[in-house]
mmCIF file of C-alpha atoms in Angstrom:
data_model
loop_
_atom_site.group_PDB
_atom_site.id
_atom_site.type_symbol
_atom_site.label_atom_id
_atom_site.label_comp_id
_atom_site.label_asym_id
_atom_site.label_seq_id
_atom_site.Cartn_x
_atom_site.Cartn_y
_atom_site.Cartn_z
ATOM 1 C CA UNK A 4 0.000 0.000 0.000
ATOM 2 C CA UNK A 5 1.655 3.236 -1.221
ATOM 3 C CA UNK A 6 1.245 6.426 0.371
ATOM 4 C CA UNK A 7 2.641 10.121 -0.806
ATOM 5 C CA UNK A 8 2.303 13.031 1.987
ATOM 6 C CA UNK A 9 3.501 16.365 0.616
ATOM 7 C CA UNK A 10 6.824 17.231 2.719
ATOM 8 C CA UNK A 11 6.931 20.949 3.957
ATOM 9 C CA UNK A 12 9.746 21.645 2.637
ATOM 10 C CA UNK A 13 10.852 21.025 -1.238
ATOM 11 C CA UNK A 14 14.595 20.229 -2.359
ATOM 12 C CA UNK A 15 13.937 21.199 -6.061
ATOM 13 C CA UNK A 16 12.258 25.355 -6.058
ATOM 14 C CA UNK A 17 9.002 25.497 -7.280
ATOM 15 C CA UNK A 18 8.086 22.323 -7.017
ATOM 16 C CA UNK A 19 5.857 20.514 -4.674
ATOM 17 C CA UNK A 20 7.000 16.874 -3.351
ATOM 18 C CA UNK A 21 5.966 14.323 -1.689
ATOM 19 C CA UNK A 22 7.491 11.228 -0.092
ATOM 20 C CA UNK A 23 6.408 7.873 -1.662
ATOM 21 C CA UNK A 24 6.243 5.133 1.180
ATOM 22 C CA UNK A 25 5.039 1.299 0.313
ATOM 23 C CA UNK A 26 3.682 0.364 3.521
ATOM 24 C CA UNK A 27 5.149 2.594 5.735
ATOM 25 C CA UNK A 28 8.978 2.716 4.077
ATOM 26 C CA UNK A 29 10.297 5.434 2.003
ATOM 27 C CA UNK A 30 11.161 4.374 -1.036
ATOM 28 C CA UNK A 31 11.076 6.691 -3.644
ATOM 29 C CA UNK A 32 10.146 10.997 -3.788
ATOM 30 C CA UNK A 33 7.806 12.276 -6.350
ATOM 31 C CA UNK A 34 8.530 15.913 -7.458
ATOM 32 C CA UNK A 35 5.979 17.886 -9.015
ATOM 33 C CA UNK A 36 6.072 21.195 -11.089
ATOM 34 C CA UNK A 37 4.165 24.321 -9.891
ATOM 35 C CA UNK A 38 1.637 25.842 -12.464
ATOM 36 C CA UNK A 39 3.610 28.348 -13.894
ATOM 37 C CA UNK A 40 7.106 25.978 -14.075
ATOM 38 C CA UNK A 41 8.184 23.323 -16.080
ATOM 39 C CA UNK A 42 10.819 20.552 -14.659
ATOM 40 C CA UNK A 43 13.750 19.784 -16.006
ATOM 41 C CA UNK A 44 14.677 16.554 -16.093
ATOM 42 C CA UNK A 45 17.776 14.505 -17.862
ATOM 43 C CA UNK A 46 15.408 11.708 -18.780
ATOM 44 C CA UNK A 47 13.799 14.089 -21.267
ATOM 45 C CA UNK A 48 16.588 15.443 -22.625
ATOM 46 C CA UNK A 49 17.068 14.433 -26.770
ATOM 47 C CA UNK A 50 20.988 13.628 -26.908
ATOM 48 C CA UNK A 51 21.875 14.715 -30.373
ATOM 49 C CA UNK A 52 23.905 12.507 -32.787
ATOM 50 C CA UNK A 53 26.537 13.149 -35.616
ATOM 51 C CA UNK A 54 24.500 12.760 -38.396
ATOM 52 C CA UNK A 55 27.326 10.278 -40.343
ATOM 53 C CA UNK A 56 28.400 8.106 -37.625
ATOM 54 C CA UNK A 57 24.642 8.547 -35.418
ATOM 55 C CA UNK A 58 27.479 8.326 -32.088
ATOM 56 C CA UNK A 59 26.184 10.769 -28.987
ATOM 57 C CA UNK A 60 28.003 14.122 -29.652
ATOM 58 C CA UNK A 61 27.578 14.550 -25.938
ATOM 59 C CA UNK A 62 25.510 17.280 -26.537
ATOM 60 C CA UNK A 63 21.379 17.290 -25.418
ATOM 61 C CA UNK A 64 18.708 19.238 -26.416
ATOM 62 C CA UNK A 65 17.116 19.757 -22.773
ATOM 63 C CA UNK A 66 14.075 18.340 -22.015
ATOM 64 C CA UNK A 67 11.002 19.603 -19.426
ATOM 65 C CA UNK A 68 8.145 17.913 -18.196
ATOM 66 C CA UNK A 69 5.260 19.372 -16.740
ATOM 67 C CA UNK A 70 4.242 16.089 -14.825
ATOM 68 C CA UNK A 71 5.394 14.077 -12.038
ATOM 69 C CA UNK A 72 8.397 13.522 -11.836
ATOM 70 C CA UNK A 73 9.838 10.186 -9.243
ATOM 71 C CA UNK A 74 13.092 9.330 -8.019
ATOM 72 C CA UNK A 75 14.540 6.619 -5.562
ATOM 73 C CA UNK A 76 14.434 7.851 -2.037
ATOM 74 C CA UNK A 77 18.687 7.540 -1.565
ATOM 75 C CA UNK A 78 18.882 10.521 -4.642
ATOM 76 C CA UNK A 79 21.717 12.624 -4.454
ATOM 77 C CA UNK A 80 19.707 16.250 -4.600
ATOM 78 C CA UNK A 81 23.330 17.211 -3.956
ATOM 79 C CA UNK A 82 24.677 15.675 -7.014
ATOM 80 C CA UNK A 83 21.654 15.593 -8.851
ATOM 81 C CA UNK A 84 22.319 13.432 -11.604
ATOM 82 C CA UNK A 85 18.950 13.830 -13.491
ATOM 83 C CA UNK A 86 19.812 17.311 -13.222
ATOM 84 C CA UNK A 87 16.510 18.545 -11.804
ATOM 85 C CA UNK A 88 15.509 22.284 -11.596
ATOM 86 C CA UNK A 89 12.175 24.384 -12.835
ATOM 87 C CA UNK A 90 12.423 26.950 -15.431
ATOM 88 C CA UNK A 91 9.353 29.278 -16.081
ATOM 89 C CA UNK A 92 7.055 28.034 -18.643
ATOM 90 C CA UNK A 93 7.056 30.809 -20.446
ATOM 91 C CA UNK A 94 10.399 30.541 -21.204
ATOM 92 C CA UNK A 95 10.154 27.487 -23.295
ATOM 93 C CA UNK A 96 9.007 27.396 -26.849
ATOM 94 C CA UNK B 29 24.904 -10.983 -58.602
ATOM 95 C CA UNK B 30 25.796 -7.446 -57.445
ATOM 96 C CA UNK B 31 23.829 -4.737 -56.789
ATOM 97 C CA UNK B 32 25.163 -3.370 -59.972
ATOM 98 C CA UNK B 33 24.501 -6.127 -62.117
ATOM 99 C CA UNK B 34 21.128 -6.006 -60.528
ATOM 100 C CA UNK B 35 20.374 -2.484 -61.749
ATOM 101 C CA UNK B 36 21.884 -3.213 -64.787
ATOM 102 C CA UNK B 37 18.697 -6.047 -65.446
ATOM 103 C CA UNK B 38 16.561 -3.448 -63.362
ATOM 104 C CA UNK B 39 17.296 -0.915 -66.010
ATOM 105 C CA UNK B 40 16.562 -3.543 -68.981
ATOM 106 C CA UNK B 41 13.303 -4.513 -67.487
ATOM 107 C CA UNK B 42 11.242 -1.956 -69.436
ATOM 108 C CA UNK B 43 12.363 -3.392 -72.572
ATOM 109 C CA UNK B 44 11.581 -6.692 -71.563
ATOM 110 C CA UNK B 45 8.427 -6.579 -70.657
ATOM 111 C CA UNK B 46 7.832 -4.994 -74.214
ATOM 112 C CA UNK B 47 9.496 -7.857 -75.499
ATOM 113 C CA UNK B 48 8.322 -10.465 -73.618
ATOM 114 C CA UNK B 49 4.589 -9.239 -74.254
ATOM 115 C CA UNK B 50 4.783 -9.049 -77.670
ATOM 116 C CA UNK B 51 6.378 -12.397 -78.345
ATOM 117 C CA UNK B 52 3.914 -13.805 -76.015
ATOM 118 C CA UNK B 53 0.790 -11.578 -78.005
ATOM 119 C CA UNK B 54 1.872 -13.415 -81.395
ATOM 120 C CA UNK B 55 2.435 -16.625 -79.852
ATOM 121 C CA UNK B 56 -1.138 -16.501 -78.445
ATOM 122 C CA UNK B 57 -2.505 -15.125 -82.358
ATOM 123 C CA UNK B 58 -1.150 -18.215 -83.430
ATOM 124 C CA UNK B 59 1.897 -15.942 -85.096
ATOM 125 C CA UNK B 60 -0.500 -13.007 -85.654
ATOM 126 C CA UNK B 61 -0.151 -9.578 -84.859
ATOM 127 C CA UNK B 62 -3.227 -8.386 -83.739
ATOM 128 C CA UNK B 63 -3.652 -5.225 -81.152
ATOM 129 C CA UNK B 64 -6.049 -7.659 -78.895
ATOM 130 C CA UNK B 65 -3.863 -10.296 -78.597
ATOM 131 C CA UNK B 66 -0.831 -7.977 -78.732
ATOM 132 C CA UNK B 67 -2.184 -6.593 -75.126
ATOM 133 C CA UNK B 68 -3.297 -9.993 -73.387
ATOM 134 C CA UNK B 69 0.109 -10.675 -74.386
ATOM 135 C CA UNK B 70 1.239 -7.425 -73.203
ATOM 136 C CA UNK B 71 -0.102 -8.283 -69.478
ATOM 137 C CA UNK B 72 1.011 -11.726 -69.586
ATOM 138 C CA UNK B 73 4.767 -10.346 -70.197
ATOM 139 C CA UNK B 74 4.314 -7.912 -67.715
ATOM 140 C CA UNK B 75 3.883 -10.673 -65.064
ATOM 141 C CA UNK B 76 6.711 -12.889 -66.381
ATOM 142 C CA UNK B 77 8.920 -10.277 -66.565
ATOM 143 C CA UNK B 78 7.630 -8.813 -62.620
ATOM 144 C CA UNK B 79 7.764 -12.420 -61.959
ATOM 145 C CA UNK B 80 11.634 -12.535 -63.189
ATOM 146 C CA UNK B 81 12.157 -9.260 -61.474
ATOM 147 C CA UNK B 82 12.043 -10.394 -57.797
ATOM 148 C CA UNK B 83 13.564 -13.410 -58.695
ATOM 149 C CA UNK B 84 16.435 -11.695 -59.444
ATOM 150 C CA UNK B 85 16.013 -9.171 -56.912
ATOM 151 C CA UNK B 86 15.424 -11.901 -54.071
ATOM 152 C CA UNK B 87 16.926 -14.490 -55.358
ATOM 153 C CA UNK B 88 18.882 -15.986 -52.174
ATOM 154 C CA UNK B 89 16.914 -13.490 -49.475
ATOM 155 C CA UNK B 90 18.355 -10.329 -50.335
ATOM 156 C CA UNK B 91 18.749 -8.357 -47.369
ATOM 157 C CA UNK B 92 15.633 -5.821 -46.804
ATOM 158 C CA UNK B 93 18.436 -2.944 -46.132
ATOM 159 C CA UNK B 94 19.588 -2.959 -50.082
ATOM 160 C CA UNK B 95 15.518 -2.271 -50.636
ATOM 161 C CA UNK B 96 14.823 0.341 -48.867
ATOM 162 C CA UNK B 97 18.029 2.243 -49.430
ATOM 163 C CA UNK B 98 17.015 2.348 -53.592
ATOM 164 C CA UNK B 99 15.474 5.975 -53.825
ATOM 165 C CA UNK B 100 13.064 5.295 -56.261
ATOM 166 C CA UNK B 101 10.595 2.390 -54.189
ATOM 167 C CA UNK B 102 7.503 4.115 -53.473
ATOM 168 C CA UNK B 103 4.061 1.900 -52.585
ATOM 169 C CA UNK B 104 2.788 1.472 -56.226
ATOM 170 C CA UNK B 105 6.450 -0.352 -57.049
ATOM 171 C CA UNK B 106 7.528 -2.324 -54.126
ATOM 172 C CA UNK B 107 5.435 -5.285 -54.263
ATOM 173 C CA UNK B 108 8.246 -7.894 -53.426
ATOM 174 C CA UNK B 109 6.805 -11.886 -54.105
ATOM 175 C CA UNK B 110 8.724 -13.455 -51.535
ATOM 176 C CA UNK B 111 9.430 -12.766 -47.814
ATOM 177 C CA UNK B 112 11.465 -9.936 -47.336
ATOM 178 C CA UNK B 113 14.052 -10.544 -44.812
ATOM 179 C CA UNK B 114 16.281 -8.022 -42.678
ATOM 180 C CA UNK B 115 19.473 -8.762 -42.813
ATOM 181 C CA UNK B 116 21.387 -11.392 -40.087
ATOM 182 C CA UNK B 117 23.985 -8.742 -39.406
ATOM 183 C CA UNK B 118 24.374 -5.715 -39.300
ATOM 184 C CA UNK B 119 21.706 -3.565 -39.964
ATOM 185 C CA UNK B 120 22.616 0.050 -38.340
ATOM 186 C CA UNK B 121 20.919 2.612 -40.188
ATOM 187 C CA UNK B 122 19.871 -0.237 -42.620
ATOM 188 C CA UNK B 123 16.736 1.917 -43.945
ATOM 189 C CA UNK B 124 18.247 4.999 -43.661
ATOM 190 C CA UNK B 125 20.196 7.265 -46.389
ATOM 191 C CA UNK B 126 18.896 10.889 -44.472
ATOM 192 C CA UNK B 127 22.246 11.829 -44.452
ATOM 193 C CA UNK B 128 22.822 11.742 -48.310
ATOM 194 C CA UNK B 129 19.269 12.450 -48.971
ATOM 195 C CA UNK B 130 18.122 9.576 -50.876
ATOM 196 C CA UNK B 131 15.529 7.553 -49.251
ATOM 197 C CA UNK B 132 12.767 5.320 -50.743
ATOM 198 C CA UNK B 133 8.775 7.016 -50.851
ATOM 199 C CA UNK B 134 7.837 3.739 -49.116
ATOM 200 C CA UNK B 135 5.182 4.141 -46.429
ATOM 201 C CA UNK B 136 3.908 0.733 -45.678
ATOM 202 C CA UNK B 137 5.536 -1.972 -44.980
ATOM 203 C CA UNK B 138 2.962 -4.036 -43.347
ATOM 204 C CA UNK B 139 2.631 -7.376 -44.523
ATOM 205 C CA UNK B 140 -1.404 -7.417 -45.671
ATOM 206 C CA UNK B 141 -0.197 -3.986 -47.924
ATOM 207 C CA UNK B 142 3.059 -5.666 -49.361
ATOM 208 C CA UNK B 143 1.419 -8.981 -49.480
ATOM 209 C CA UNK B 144 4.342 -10.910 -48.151
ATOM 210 C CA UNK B 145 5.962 -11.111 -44.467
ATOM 211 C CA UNK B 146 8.612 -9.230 -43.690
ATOM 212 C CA UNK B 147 10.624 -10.967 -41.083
ATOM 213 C CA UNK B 148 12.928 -9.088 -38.753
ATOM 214 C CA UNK B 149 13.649 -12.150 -36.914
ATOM 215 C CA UNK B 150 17.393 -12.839 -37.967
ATOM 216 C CA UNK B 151 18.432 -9.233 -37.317
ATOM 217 C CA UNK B 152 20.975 -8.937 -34.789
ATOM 218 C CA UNK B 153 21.225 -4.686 -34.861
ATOM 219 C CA UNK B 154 18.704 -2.708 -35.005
ATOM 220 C CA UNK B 155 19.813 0.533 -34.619
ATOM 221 C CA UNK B 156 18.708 3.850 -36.310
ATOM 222 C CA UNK B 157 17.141 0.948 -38.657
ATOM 223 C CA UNK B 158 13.993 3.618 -39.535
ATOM 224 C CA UNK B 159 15.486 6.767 -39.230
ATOM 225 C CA UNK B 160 14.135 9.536 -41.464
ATOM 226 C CA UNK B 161 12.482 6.952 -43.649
ATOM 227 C CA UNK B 162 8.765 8.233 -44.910
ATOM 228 C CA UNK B 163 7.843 4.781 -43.494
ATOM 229 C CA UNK B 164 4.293 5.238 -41.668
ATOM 230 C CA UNK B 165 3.086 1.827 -41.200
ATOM 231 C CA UNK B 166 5.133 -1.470 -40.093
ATOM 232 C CA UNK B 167 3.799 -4.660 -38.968
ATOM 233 C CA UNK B 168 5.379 -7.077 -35.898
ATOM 234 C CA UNK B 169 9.005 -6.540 -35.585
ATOM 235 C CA UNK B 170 10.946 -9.603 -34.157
ATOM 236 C CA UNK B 171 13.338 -8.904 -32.047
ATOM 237 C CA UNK B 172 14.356 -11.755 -30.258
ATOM 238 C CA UNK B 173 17.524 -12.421 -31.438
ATOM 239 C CA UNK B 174 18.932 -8.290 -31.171
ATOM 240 C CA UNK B 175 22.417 -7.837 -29.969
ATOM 241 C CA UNK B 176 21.316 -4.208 -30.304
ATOM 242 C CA UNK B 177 18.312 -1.963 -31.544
ATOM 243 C CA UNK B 178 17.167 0.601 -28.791
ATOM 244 C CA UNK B 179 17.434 3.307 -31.488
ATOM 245 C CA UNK B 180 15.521 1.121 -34.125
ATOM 246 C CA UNK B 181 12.943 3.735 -33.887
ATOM 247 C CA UNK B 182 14.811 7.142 -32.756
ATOM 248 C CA UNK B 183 13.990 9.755 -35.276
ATOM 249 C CA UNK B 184 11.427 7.614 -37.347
ATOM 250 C CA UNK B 185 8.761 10.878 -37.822
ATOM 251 C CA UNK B 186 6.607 9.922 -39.762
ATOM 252 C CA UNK B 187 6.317 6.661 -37.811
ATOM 253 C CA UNK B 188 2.265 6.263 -37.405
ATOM 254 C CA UNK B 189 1.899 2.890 -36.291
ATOM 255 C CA UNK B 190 3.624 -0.835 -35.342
ATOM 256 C CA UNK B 191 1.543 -3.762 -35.055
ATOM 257 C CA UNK B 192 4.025 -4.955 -32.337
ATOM 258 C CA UNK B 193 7.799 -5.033 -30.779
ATOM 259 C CA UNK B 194 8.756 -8.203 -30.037
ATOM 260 C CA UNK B 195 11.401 -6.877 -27.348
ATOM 261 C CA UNK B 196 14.861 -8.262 -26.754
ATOM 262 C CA UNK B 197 15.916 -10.730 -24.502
ATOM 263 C CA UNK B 198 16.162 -8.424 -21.286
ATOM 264 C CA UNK B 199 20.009 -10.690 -20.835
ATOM 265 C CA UNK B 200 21.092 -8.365 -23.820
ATOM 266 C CA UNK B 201 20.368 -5.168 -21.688
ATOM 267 C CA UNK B 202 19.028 -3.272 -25.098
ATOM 268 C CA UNK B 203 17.204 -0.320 -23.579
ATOM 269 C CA UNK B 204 15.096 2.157 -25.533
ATOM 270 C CA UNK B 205 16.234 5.193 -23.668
ATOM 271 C CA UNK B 206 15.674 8.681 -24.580
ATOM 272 C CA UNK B 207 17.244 7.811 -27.986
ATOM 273 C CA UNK B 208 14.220 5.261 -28.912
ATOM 274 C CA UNK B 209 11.295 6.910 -29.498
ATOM 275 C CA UNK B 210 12.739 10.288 -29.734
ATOM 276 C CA UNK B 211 10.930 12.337 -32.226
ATOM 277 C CA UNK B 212 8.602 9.711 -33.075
ATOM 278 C CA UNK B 213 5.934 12.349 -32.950
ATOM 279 C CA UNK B 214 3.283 10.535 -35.428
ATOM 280 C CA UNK B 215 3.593 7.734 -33.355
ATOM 281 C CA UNK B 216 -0.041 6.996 -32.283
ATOM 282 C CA UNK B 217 -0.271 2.879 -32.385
ATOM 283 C CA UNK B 218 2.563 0.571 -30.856
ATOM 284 C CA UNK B 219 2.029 -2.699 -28.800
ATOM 285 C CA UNK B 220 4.665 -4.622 -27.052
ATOM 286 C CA UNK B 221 5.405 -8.609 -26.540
ATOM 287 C CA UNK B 222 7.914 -9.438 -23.990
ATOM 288 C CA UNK B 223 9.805 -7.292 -21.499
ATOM 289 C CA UNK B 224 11.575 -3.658 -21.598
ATOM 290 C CA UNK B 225 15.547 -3.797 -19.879
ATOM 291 C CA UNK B 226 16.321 -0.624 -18.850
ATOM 292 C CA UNK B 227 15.100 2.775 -18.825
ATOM 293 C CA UNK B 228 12.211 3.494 -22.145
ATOM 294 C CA UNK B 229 11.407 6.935 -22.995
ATOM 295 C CA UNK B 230 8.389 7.947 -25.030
ATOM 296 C CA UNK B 231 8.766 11.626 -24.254
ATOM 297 C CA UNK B 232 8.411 12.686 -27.459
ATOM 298 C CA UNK B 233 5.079 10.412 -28.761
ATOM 299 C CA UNK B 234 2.743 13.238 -28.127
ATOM 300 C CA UNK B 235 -0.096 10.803 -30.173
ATOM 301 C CA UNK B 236 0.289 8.223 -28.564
ATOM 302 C CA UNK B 237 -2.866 6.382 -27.650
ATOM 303 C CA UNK B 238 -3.837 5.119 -24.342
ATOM 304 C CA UNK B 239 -3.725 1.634 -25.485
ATOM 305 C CA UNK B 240 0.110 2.009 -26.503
ATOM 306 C CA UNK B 241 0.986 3.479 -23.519
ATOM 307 C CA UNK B 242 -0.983 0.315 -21.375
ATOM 308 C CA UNK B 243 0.746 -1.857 -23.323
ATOM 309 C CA UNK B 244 4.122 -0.423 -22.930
ATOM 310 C CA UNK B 245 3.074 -0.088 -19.062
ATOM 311 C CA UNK B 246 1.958 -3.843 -19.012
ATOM 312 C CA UNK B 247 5.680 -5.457 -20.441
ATOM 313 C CA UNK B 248 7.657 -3.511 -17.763
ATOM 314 C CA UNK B 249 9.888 -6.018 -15.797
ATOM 315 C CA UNK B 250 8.901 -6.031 -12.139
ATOM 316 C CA UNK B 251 12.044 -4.477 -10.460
ATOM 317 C CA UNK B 252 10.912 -5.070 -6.994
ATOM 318 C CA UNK B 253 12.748 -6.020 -4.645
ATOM 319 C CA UNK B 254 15.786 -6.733 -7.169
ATOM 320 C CA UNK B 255 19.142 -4.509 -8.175
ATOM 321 C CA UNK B 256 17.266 -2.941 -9.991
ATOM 322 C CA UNK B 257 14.429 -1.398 -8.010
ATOM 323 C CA UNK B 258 14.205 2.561 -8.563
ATOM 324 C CA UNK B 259 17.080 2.234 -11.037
ATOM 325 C CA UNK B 260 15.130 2.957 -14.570
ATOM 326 C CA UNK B 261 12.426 5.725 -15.628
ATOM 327 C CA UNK B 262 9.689 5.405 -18.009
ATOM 328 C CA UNK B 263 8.396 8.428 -19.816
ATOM 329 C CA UNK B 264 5.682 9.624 -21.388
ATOM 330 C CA UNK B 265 3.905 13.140 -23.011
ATOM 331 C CA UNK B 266 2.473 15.021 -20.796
ATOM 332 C CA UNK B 267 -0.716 14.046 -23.447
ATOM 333 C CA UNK B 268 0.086 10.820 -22.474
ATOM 334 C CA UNK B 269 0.237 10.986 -18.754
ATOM 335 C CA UNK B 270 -3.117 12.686 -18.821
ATOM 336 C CA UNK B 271 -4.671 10.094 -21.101
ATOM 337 C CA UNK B 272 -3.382 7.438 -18.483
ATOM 338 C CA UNK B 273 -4.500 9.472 -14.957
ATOM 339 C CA UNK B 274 -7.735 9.195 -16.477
ATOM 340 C CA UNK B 275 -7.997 6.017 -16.916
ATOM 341 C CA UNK B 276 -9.052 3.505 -14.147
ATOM 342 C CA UNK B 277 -7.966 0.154 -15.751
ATOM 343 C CA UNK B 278 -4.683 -0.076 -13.934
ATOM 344 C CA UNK B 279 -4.023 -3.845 -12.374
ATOM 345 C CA UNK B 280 -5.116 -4.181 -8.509
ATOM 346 C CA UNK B 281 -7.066 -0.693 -9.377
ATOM 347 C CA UNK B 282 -4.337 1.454 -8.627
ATOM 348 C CA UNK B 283 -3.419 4.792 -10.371
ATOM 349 C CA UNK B 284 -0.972 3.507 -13.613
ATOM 350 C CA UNK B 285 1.774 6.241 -11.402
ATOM 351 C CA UNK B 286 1.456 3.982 -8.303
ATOM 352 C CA UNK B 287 1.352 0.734 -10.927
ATOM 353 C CA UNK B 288 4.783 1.988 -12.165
ATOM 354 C CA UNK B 289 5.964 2.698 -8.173
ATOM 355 C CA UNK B 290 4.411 -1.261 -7.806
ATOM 356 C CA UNK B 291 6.835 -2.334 -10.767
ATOM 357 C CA UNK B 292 9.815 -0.931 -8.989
ATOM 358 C CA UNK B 293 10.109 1.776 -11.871
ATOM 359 C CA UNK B 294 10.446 5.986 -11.631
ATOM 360 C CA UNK B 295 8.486 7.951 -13.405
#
C-alpha cells in the first residue's frame, strides 16, 4: 500500500514533493512542477547525434516535463544526476 | 549478382516486358499480330517479366536494407513476391540514407499492404534501422535475437503505427532510452510482446494512444525487490500521462503512477 504526503519543505524550487512510502517505508520521492514551471529533467533530454556516424556528440537538447516527476528515495539532490531544476514556462518554446 | 549487375537487369526490365509481351501476343494469335492479342500478351509479359524481377532481386533473401536504401521504391512499385528478410547482421541505419538524402517514398511496410511477411527475426542490430524513412506503417518486428536496436525507432517521424515489438531478450540489456522513441511524434499505435531492460522513454510520442501506452506499461519487468528497483524511468507526453491518470484500468485498481511505483520503476 503506497502512500505520498507532501513534505513541507521542497529540495527542487518550485516544485511541490511528496514522499512515496510502500507500507510505511520510504522508497522513492515524487517531485511535481508548480503551475507556472516546467521541470527539467535529464530523462527528457534528446541527446543529439553526428548525423554520419549517429554516435552521442555529448551534446542534449534539454528536455522539461510538466508532470510528475519520481526518483529513488537515496537521490543525491546534492549531485543531482537527473539534473533537476524548474524553469518558467514561459520561457520554453 | 551485385547490386550493380542487378540495376543493370533493373534498367533492362522496361524493354523486356515490351518484349516479352509481344512475343507472347503473337504466340497466343497463333503468329499473328493483332492489337487484342498484342495486349493480353502485353499483361502476360508484364507478369513474367515482374515475376523474373524479384527473382532476381530476391533471389537468395536479399537483405531488406539494399531495398529500402534504392530511392526510387515508393508503394505502387515495391510489391516484393517473396518474404522480405532483414538482414542477419548488421543492420545500423539499414533503412536509412537521411544523411545523403536519398531515401525510398515507401510508407507501408505491413505485410497485408506488401502482401508478403517481412521478417525481422534474424536481425541482430537494429539501430537507427527507420530513421528519417517516410515509413508510416510497419507490422510485428521480431526482435528476439537483437544484440542491439534501442534506437531502431529514434527519429522515425513519420512513424504512425507498429503492429508490435517483439522486445529483446532483457540478458542483452538493449534499452530504448531517450534515444528510442525520440521524435517519433506521429507515433499513435505501438504494442509490445515481452519485457523492456532498462530505462524506455516515449517523451516525445505526443499521439500516442492510451492503449500504446498500457501496453508499454503492461511489459515492464517487475524491479521489486531486485538490483534494480528505482534504477530505470519510463516516460511519457504530458498528453500521455493525462490520457493514463484518467484512466481507471490499472491492475489491482491502482493509479498507472502507483502501478509503475508497484513495478519498482520511476516515473
Amino acid at each position: 500500500m503506497w502512500t505520498y504526503p507532501e513534505m513541507e519543505q521542497t529540495r527542487i524550487p518550485n516544485t511541490v514533493m511528496q514522499m512515496g512510502l510502500k507500507d510505511g517505508v520510504h522508497k522513492i520521492y515524487r517531485i511535481t512542477p508548480v503551475d507556472g514551471y516546467v521541470l527539467h529533467d535529464s530523462a527528457y533530454d534528446v541527446p543529439i547525434l553526428a548525423p554520419e556516424t549517429m554516435e552521442e556528440t555529448g551534446e542534449v537538447i534539454p528536455g522539461y516535463r510538466t508532470t510528475t516527476a519520481s526518483c529513488a528515495a537515496n537521490y543525491d539532490f546534492t549531485a543531482n544526476p537527473r539534473a533537476f531544476y524548474t524553469v518558467p514556462a514561459d520561457q520554453i518554446l | 549478382m551485385s547490386i550493380a549487375e542487378k540495376s543493370v537487369i533493373i534498367a533492362e526490365n522496361e524493354q523486356r516486358v515490351y518484349d516479352a509481351g509481344y512475343a507472347a501476343g503473337q504466340a497466343a494469335a497463333g503468329g499473328g499480330d493483332t492489337e487484342a492479342s498484342y495486349n493480353e500478351g502485353y499483361t502476360d509479359g508484364q507478369q513474367a517479366e515482374y515475376d523474373r524481377f524479384w527473382d532476381i532481386l530476391q533471389n537468395n533473401g536479399m537483405p531488406i536494407l539494399q531495398y529500402f536504401r534504392l530511392p526510387t521504391w515508393n508503394d505502387e512499385n515495391f510489391k516484393p513476391q517473396y518474404t522480405v528478410y532483414a538482414e542477419p547482421g548488421t543492420w545500423s541505419n539499414g533503412l536509412d540514407s537521411g544523411t545523403k538524402n536519398i531515401h525510398c517514398s515507401i510508407t507501408d511496410i505491413r505485410p497485408e499492404t506488401l502482401g508478403v511477411n517481412v521478417d525481422w527475426s534474424l536481425c541482430e542490430n537494429f539501430n537507427g534501422a527507420l530513421i528519417m524513412t517516410p515509413i508510416r506503417y510497419v507490422g510485428v518486428v521480431n526482435m528476439t535475437n537483437a544484440q542491439s536496436g534501442g534506437t531502431l525507432f529514434y527519429n522515425a517521424k513519420s512513424l504512425e503505427s507498429v503492429e508490435k515489438v517483439i522486445l529483446p531478450n532483457p540478458a542483452k540489456k538493449i534499452a530504448f532510452n531517450a534515444l528510442g522513441f525520440n521524435t517519433c511524434r506521429n507515433l499513435t499505435e505501438i504494442r509490445f510482446e515481452g519485457e523492456f531492460y532498462g530505462s524506455v522513454s516515449f517523451a516525445g510520442c505526443s499521439m500516442l494512444s492510451l492503449e500504446s501506452a498500457k501496453s508499454a506499461l503492461l511489459h515492464l519487468p517487475n524491479y521489486t525487490g531486485t538490483e534494480n528497483e528505482q534504477k530505470f524511468t519510463i516516460t511519457f507526453h504530458a498528453k500521455t500521462w493525462a490520457l493514463l491518470d484518467g484512466d481507471n484500468t490499472a491492475p489491482d485498481g491502482v493509479t498507472w503512477r502507483t502501478y509503475v511505483d508497484n513495478m519498482g520503476w520511476l516515473l
